[in-house]
Tab-separated table of C-alpha atoms in Angstrom:
chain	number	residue	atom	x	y	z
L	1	UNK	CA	-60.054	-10.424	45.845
L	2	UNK	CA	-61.514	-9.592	42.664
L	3	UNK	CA	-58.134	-10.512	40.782
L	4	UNK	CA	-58.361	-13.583	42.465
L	5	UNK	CA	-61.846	-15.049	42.091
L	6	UNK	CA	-61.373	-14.086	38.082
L	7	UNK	CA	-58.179	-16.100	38.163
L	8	UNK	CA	-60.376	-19.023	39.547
L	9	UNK	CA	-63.436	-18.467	38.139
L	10	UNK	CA	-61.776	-18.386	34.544
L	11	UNK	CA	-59.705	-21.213	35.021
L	12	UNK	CA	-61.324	-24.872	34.275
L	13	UNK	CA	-61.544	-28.305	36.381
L	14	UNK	CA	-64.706	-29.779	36.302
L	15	UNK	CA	-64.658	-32.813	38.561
L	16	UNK	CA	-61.865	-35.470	38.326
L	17	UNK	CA	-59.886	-32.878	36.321
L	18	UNK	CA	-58.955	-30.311	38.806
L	19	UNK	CA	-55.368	-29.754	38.148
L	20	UNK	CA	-55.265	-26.636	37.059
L	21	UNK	CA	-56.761	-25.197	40.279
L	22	UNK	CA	-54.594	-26.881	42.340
L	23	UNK	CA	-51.907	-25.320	40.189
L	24	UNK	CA	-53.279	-21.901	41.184
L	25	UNK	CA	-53.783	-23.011	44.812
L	26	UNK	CA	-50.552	-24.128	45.092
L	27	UNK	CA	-49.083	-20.307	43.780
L	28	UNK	CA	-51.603	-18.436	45.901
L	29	UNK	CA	-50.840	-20.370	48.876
L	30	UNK	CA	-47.192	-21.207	48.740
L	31	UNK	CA	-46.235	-17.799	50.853
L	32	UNK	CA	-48.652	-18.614	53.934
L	33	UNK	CA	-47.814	-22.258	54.571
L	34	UNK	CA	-44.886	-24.370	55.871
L	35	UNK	CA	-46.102	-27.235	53.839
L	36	UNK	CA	-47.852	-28.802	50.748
L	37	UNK	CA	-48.840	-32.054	49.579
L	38	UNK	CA	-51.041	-33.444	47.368
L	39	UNK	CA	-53.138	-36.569	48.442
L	40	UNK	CA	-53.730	-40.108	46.773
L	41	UNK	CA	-57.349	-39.084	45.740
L	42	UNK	CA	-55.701	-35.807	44.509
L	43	UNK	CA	-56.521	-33.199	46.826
L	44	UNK	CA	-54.354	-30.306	47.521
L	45	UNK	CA	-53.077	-30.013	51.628
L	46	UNK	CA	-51.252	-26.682	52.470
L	47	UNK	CA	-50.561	-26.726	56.499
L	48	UNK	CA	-49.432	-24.069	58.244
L	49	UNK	CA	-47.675	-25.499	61.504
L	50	UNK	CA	-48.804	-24.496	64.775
L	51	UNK	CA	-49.705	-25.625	68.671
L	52	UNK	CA	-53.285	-25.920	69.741
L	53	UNK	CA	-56.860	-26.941	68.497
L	54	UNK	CA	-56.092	-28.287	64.274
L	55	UNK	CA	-58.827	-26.695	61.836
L	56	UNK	CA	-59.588	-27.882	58.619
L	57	UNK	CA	-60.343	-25.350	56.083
L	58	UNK	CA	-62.115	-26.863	52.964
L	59	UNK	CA	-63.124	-25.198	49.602
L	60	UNK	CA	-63.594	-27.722	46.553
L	61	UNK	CA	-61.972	-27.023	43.332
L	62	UNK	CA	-64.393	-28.309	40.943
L	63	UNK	CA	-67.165	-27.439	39.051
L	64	UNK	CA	-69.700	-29.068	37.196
L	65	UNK	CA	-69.020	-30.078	33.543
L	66	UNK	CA	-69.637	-32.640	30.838
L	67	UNK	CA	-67.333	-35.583	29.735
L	68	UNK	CA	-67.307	-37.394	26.053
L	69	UNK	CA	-68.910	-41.036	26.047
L	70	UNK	CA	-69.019	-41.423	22.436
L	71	UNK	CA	-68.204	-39.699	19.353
L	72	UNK	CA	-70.521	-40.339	16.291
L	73	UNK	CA	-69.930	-41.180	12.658
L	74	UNK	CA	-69.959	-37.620	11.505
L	75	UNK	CA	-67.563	-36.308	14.509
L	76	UNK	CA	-70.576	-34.874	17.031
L	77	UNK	CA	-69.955	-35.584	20.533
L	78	UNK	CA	-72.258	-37.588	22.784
L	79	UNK	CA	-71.385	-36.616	26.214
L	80	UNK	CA	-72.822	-37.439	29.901
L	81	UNK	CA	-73.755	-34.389	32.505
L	82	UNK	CA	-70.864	-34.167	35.548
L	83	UNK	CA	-72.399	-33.243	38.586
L	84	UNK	CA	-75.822	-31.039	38.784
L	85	UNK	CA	-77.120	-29.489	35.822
L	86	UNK	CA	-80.491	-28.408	34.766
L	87	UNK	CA	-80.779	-29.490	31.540
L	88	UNK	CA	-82.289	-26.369	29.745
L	89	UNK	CA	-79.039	-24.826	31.238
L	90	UNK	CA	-76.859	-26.795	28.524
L	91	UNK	CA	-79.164	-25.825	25.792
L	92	UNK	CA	-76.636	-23.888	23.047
L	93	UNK	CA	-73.683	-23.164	25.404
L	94	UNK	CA	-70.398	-22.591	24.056
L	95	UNK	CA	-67.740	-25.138	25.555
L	96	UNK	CA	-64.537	-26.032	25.805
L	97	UNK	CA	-63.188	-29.324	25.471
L	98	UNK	CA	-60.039	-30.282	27.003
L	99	UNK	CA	-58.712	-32.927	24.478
L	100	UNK	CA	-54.998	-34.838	24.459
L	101	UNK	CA	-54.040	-32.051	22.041
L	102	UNK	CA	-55.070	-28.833	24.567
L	103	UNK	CA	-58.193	-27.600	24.162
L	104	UNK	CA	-60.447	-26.704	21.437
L	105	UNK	CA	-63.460	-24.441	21.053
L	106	UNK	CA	-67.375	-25.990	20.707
L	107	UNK	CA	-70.392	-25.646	20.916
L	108	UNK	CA	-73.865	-27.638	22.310
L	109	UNK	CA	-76.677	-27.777	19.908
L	110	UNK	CA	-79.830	-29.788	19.410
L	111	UNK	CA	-82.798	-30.220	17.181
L	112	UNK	CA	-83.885	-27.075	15.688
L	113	UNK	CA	-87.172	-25.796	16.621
L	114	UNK	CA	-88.280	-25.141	13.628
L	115	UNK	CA	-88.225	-28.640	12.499
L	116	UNK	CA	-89.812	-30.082	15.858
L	117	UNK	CA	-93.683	-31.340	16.274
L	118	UNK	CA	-95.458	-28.970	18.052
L	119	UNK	CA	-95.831	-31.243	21.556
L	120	UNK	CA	-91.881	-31.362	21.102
L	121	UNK	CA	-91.539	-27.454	21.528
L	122	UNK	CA	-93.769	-27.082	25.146
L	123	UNK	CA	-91.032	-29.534	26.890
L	124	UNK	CA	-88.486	-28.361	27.973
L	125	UNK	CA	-85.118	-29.383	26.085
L	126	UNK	CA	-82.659	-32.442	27.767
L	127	UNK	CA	-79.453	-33.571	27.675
L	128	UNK	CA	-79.583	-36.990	25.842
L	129	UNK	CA	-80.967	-35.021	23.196
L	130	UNK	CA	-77.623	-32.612	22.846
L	131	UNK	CA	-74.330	-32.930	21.495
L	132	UNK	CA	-71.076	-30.964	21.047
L	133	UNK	CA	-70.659	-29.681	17.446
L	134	UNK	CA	-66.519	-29.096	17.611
L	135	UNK	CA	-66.514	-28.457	13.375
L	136	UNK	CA	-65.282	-32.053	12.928
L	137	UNK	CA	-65.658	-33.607	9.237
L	138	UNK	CA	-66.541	-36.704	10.607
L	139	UNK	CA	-65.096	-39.696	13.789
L	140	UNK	CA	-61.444	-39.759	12.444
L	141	UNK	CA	-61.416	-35.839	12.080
L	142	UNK	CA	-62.420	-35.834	15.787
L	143	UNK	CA	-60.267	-38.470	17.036
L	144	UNK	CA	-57.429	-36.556	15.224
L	145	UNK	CA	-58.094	-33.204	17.037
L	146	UNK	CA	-57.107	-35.600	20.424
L	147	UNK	CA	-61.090	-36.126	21.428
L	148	UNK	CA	-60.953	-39.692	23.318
L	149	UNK	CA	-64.215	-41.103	25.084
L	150	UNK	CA	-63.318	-39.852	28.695
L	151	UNK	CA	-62.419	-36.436	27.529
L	152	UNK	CA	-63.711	-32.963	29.987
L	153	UNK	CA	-65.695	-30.426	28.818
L	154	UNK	CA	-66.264	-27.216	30.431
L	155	UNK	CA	-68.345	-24.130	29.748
L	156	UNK	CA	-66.844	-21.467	27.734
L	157	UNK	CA	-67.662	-18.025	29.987
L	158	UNK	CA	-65.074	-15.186	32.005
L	159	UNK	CA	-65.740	-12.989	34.756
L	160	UNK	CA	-67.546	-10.200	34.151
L	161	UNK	CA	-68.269	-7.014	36.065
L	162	UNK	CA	-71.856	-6.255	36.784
L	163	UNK	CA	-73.614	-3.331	38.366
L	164	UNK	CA	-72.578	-2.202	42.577
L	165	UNK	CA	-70.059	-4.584	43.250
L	166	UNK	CA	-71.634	-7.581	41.806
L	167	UNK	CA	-70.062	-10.015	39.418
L	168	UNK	CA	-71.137	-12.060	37.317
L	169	UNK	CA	-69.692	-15.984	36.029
L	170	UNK	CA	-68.979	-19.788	35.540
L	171	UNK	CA	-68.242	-21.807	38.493
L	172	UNK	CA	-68.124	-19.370	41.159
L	173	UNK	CA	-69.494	-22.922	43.017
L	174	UNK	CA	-66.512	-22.779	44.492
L	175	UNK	CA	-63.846	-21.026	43.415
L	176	UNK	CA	-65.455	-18.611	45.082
L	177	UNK	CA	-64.685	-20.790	48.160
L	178	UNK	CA	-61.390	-21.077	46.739
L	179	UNK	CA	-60.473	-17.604	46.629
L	180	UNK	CA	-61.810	-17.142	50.027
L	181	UNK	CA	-59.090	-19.898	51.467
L	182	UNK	CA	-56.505	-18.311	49.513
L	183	UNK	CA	-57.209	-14.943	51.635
L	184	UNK	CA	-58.592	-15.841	54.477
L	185	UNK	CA	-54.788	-17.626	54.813
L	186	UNK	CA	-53.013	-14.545	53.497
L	187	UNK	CA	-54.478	-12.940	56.859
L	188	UNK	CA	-53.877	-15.552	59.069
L	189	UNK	CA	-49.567	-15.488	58.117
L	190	UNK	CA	-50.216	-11.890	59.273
L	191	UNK	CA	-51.702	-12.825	62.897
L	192	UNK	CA	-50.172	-14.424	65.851
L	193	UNK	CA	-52.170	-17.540	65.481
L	194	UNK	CA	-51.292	-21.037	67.736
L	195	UNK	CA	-53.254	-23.104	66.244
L	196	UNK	CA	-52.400	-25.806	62.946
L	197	UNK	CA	-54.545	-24.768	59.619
L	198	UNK	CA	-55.097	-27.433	57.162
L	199	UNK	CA	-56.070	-25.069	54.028
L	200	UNK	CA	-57.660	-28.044	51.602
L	201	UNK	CA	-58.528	-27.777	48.281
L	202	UNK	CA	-60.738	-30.818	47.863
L	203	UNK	CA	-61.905	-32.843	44.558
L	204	UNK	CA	-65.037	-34.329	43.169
L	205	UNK	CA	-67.516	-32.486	45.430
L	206	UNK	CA	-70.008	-32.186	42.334
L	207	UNK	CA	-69.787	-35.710	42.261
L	208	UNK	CA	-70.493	-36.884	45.648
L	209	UNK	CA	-68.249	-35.187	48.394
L	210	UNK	CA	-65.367	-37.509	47.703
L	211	UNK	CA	-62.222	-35.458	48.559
L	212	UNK	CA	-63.365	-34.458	51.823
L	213	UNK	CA	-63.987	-37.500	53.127
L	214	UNK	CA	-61.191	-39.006	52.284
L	215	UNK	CA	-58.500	-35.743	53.462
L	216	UNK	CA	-60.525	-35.054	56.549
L	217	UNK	CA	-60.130	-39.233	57.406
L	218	UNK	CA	-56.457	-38.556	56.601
L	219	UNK	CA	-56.093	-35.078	58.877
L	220	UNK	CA	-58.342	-35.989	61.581
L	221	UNK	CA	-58.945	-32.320	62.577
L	222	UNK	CA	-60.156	-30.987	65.984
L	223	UNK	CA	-62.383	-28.714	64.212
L	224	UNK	CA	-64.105	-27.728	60.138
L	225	UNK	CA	-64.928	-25.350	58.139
L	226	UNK	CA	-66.159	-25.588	54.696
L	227	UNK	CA	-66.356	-22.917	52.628
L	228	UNK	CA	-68.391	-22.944	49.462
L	229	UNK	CA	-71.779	-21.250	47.926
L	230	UNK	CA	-75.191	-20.889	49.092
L	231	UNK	CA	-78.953	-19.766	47.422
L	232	UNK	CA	-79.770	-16.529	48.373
L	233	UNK	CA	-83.958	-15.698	48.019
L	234	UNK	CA	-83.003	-11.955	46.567
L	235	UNK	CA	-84.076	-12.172	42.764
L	236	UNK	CA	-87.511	-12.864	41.230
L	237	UNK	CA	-88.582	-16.326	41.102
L	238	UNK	CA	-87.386	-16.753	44.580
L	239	UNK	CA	-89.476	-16.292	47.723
L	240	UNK	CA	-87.860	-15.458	51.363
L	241	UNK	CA	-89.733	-18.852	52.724
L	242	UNK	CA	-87.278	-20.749	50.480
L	243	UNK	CA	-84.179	-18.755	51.116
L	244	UNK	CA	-83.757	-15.712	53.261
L	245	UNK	CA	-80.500	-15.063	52.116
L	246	UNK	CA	-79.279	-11.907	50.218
L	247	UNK	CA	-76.324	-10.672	48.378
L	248	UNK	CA	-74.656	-8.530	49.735
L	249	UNK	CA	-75.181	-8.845	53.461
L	250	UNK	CA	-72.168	-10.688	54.471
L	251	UNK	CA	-71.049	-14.491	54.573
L	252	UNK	CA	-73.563	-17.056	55.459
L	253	UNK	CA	-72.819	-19.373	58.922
L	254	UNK	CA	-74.778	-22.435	57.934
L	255	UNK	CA	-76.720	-24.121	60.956
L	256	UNK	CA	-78.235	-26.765	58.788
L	257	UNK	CA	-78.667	-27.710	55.376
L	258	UNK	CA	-80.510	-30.224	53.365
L	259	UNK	CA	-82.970	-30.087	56.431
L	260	UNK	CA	-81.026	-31.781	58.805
L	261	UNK	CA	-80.128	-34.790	56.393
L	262	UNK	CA	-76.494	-33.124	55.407
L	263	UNK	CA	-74.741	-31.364	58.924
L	264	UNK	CA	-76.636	-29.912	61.571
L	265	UNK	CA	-73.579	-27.882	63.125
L	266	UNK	CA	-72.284	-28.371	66.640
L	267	UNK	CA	-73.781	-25.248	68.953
L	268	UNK	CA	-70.459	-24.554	70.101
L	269	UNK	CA	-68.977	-23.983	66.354
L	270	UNK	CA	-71.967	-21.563	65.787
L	271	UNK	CA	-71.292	-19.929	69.045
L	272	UNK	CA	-67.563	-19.313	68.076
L	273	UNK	CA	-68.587	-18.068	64.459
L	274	UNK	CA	-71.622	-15.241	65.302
L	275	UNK	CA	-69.539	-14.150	68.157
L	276	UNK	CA	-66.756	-13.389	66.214
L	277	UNK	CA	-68.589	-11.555	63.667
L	278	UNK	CA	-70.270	-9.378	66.233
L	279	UNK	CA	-67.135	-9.053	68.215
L	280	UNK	CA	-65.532	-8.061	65.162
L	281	UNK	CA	-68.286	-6.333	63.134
L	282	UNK	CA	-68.066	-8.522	60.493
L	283	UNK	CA	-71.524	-8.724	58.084
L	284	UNK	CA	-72.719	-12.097	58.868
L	285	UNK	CA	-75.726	-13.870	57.828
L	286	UNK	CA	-77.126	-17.683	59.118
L	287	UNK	CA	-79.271	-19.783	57.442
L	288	UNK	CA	-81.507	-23.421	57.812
L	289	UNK	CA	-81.655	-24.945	54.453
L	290	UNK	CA	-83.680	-27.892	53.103
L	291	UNK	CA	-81.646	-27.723	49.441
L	292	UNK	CA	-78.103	-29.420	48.675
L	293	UNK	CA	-75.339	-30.026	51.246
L	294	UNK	CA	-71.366	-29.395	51.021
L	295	UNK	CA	-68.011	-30.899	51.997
L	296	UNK	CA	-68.711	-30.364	55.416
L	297	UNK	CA	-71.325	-32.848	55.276
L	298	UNK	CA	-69.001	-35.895	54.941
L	299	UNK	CA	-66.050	-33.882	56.673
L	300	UNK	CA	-68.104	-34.015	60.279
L	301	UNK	CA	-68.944	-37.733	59.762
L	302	UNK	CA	-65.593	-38.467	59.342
L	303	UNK	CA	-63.967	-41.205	62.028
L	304	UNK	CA	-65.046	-40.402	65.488
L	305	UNK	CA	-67.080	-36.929	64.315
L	306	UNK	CA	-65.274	-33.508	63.536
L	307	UNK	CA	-67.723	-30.416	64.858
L	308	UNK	CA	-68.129	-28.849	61.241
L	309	UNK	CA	-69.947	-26.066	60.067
L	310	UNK	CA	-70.502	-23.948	56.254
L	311	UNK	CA	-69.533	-20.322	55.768
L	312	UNK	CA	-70.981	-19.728	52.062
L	313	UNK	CA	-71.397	-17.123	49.862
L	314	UNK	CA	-74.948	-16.171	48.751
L	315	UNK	CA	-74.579	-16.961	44.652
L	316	UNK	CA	-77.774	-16.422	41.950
L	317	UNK	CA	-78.158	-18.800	39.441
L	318	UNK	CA	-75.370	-21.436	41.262
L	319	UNK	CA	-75.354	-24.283	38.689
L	320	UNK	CA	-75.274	-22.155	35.687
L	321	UNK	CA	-72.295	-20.687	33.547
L	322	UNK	CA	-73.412	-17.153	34.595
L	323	UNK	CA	-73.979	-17.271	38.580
L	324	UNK	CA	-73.736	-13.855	39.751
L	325	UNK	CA	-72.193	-12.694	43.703
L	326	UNK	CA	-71.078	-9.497	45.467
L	327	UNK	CA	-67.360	-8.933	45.887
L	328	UNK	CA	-67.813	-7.875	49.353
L	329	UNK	CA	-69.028	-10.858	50.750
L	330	UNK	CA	-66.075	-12.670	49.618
L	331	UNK	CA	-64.495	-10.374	51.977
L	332	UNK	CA	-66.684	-10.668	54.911
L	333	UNK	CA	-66.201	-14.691	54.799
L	334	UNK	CA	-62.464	-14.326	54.477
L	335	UNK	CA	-62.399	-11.781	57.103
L	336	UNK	CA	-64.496	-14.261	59.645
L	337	UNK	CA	-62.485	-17.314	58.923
L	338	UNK	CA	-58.942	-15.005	59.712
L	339	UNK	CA	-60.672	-13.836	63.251
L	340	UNK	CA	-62.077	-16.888	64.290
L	341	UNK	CA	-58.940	-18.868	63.817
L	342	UNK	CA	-57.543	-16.195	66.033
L	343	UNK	CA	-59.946	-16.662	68.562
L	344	UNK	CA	-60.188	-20.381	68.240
L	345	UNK	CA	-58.494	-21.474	71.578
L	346	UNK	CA	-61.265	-19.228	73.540
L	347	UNK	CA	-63.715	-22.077	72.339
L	348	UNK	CA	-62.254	-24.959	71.845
């Protein structure tokens, strides 16, 4: 698992440009499934055949990024944010921008401090104030390395190990979720399991949920389960009120997120999740959030209504180029999604 996740995690597709992870998806997967297409909005369909209730598995293969809008006079690059970041986040990054040519080192800088007024220094710093300094001599120098308005940028940062099991990275949210498929299906070839698994790596999540909506209209599943990242409440700055999540304590079962306005799950999808991790002793955790929502979110809206529910990993710092998990709960969320497709036909 940890070979895996650093595959994903130091690969880049920031929304709209996630063919490289569908490249790795497509590797990973190949062995466990009896089929694989890729859809008109570009998502990535590996079905494994069977009889029985048809579960959608979800995990969305990009991550946030930046994209060129305009390149100036003296070859700086203007760009526009792709998907959530906190400014300040940006703020003298190193980046790498995927150009016509392959890609090419950079970095993000911005007014010196030293130079600012003293009411300039207290804010904190924002994006249309940044650029990407790339070394060009000036626009032609640029437009010569292959940077065209349009082109992805993504943040320069690989996997690193931290302290008990913990790692630390960029775009974990969700390769992370990613990985998790990947295994979670490596188990399932291994069990006698009836039912049809549609393992789906989606696109443009960041950017508005747009992959799932469209595969899950295509598939039409009986049943979902997205599989992404979640804030735990285990680091300072955080208080238990706003997240009672940890690291570390096994894969989160989301009953709602963005307070209700993103999915409140169906009871019987909850039911068939905890009691498979008890039955199976599986670390488990559940959570009621009133932050972001996922793929499942426009998955269980889909058509008629698909019963949908999260399983997440708790992440620090999600949204950042250094968001930092525990290796073992990448295990207990693969491990839940391999025994509760087993036990899916004693619920549904």
């Amino acid at each position: 698992m940890e070979e895996l996740i650093t595959k994903l995690s130091n690969a880049h597709g920031i929304s709209g440009s996630e063919g490289n992870i569908k490249t790795i998806l497509e590797e990973e997967l190949k062995p466990y499934v009896d089929e694989m297409r890729t859809d008109k909005m570009g998502n990535l369909i590996a079905t494994r055949k069977g009889e029985g209730p048809s579960i959608m598995l979800a995990a969305h293969m990009d991550e946030i990024g930046l994209m060129v809008k305009y390149i100036d006079d003296n070859g700086f690059l203007k760009f526009v944010k792709i998907g959530g970041w906190y400014d300040p986040t940006l703020h003298s990054q190193r980046v790498i921008v995927h150009t016509t040519k392959g890609p090419i080192p950079g970095v993000i800088g911005s007014k010196p401090p030293h130079v600012m007024k003293p009411e300039d220094r207290k804010k904190p710093p924002e994006a249309k104030d940044m650029f990407i300094d790339i070394g060009a001599k000036d626009k032609e120098d640029a437009a010569n390395m292959g940077i065209i308005v349009g082109t992805p940028v993504s943040m320069d940062r690989e996997v690193r190990k931290l302290a008990n099991g913990k790692i630390t990275g960029k775009a974990f949210d969700n390769r992370a979720g990613c990985a998790i498929m990947i295994d979670a299906m490596r188990q399932i070839a291994e069990l006698d399991i009836k039912a049809t698994i549609y393992a789906v790596g989606t696109v443009q999540e960041e950017v508005g949920l747009k992959g799932a909506r469209t595969s899950a209209f295509g598939l039409d599943p009986d049943i979902a389960i997205a599989i992404d990242t979640t804030i735990p409440g285990d680091h300072p700055g955080m208080s238990k009120n706003e997240s009672s999540l940890d690291t570390g304590k096994g894969g989160v079962i989301t009953i709602a997120d963005a307070a209700g306005r993103g999915i409140i799950a169906a009871p019987q999808v909850i039911k068939w999740l905890v009691e498979t991790a008890e039955k199976n002793e599986i670390d488990y955790q559940t959570d009621v959030g009133d932050g972001g929502t996922t793929d499942a979110t426009a998955i269980h809206l889909t058509r008629d209504g698909i019963p949908s529910t999260v399983i997440s990993v708790a992440t620090r710092y999600i949204h950042s180029p250094v968001e930092v998990l525990d290796l073992a709960d990448l295990q207990s969320c693969s491990d839940l999604i391999a025994k509760a497709v087993l036990s899916v036909n004693d619920y549904f």
